[in-house]
Each structure stands twice: as structure tokens, then as C-alpha cells.
Amino acid sequence: MEKIIEIDIHDKYDLVEKYNEDKIANGLIDYIVKESLPINKDEKIKIIINIKCKNIDKDCTKFLKEGLTQEYNKSLKGHKINQIKEFYLLILGIIFLFLSRIVNNESIWKEILLISGWVPIWEVVDIALFSNTTSKGKRRIIKKLYESEIIENINN
């Protein structure tokens, strides 16, 4: 089974960023990723680019693949940042929980430290369950889009 994504380029700025013509438009990448959802593992994707203007001087296929690579790398970088954040939040939570065990049983500070310890630990769980899962799915889709067939139709 094959999923077809059609893109109509009416203007040069449908393809490139307005302020940097060496970079693909973020909206275009977001549109392609959104249109490819939902997708099965064995489903193939075909991207058809209909160029309806004359002022495009770039190879759209190569440019799109470069943009997908940049988006994939950006997602990987975000994942690495999340991993570092998870590590530090977990350490912080463990420290607060340990301090709550040291403090006198009758003190309100024990409860404050206990709550302050669980909050970062739950943040770690939230990042692991939701943020990482979402970014992993996005990377899988971007990889599939990169390997997909891209057809350019020039309709001046």
C-alpha cells in the first residue's frame, strides 16, 4: 500500500524560508510530517511536488531531503537534551527524598522535602512517557519520508 502526499509550490517562499533562502520552510516540513500520519510500518510514501511557479532555482528533491535530515538531527538533539534533563531531575528528586529522610519526623520541612523530591521524579516519568515517545515517532516518520520516492512536476 502506498500513501501519496501532494505539495503545491505556488511561490518560492512555499519552499524556502522567507529570511533564509538556503533553508527549507519549516511549515513545509511540518505539513509533510502531519500528512504522513497515520502510517503503518510497511506502508510506502510517495511525495509529489507540483511546482506552479517559475522562480524556483533549487532541486526540490535534494532540498527536501536536506530539510528532512536537518529536522531529524534537530529531533535527535532534542532527545539528547531531554535525556540530560531527565538525569538531573532524577538526581535532584533523589537528593530531596534523601534529605526528607534525614529531617526530624515532626517537622513540616520533612513533608516539603518529600513533595519536592517527588515532583522532579514525576517530571522524569512525564518526559519519558510523552515527550520521548512523540519525538521517537516523529523521527521514525522523517526517516520513512527521507527514504520515500519524490516526484517533481513542473506546471508553469
mmCIF file of C-alpha atoms in Angstrom, residues 26-85:
data_model
loop_
_atom_site.group_PDB
_atom_site.id
_atom_site.type_symbol
_atom_site.label_atom_id
_atom_site.label_comp_id
_atom_site.label_asym_id
_atom_site.label_seq_id
_atom_site.Cartn_x
_atom_site.Cartn_y
_atom_site.Cartn_z
ATOM 1 C CA ASN A 26 9.549 24.823 8.496
ATOM 2 C CA GLY A 27 5.870 24.898 7.611
ATOM 3 C CA LEU A 28 6.514 22.625 4.633
ATOM 4 C CA ILE A 29 8.324 20.020 6.746
ATOM 5 C CA ASP A 30 5.591 20.191 9.399
ATOM 6 C CA TYR A 31 2.925 19.780 6.702
ATOM 7 C CA ILE A 32 4.629 16.727 5.201
ATOM 8 C CA VAL A 33 5.075 15.057 8.601
ATOM 9 C CA LYS A 34 1.464 15.804 9.553
ATOM 10 C CA GLU A 35 0.117 14.498 6.229
ATOM 11 C CA SER A 36 2.037 11.246 6.563
ATOM 12 C CA LEU A 37 0.183 10.395 9.797
ATOM 13 C CA PRO A 38 -1.133 7.819 10.481
ATOM 14 C CA ILE A 39 1.129 5.364 8.738
ATOM 15 C CA ASN A 40 1.731 1.644 9.013
ATOM 16 C CA LYS A 41 5.251 0.238 9.249
ATOM 17 C CA ASP A 42 5.038 -1.484 5.859
ATOM 18 C CA GLU A 43 3.302 1.393 4.068
ATOM 19 C CA LYS A 44 5.314 3.313 1.469
ATOM 20 C CA ILE A 45 5.123 7.053 0.928
ATOM 21 C CA LYS A 46 5.282 8.904 -2.359
ATOM 22 C CA ILE A 47 5.744 12.691 -2.327
ATOM 23 C CA ILE A 48 4.585 14.580 -5.402
ATOM 24 C CA ILE A 49 5.788 18.171 -5.671
ATOM 25 C CA ASN A 50 3.803 20.282 -8.138
ATOM 26 C CA ILE A 51 5.865 23.356 -8.977
ATOM 27 C CA LYS A 52 3.496 26.045 -10.232
ATOM 28 C CA CYS A 53 5.887 28.997 -10.428
ATOM 29 C CA LYS A 54 8.951 29.946 -12.437
ATOM 30 C CA ASN A 55 11.281 31.414 -9.823
ATOM 31 C CA ILE A 56 12.388 28.100 -8.235
ATOM 32 C CA ASP A 57 16.103 27.649 -8.840
ATOM 33 C CA LYS A 58 16.632 24.696 -6.487
ATOM 34 C CA ASP A 59 16.464 20.952 -6.929
ATOM 35 C CA CYS A 60 13.354 20.335 -4.810
ATOM 36 C CA THR A 61 14.110 16.663 -4.155
ATOM 37 C CA LYS A 62 17.602 17.328 -2.852
ATOM 38 C CA PHE A 63 16.440 20.397 -0.940
ATOM 39 C CA LEU A 64 13.588 18.466 0.704
ATOM 40 C CA LYS A 65 15.911 15.621 1.714
ATOM 41 C CA GLU A 66 18.337 18.127 3.249
ATOM 42 C CA GLY A 67 15.448 19.680 5.181
ATOM 43 C CA LEU A 68 14.298 16.269 6.426
ATOM 44 C CA THR A 69 17.853 15.481 7.535
ATOM 45 C CA GLN A 70 18.036 18.778 9.443
ATOM 46 C CA GLU A 71 14.673 18.096 11.101
ATOM 47 C CA TYR A 72 15.780 14.573 12.053
ATOM 48 C CA ASN A 73 19.007 15.918 13.575
ATOM 49 C CA LYS A 74 17.070 18.613 15.433
ATOM 50 C CA SER A 75 14.788 15.942 16.881
ATOM 51 C CA LEU A 76 17.799 13.841 17.933
ATOM 52 C CA LYS A 77 19.345 16.876 19.618
ATOM 53 C CA GLY A 78 16.080 17.498 21.488
ATOM 54 C CA HIS A 79 16.062 13.858 22.598
ATOM 55 C CA LYS A 80 19.610 14.169 23.952
ATOM 56 C CA ILE A 81 18.659 17.338 25.822
ATOM 57 C CA ASN A 82 15.662 15.503 27.306
ATOM 58 C CA GLN A 83 17.930 12.683 28.454
ATOM 59 C CA ILE A 84 20.223 15.152 30.238
ATOM 60 C CA LYS A 85 17.204 16.879 31.769
#
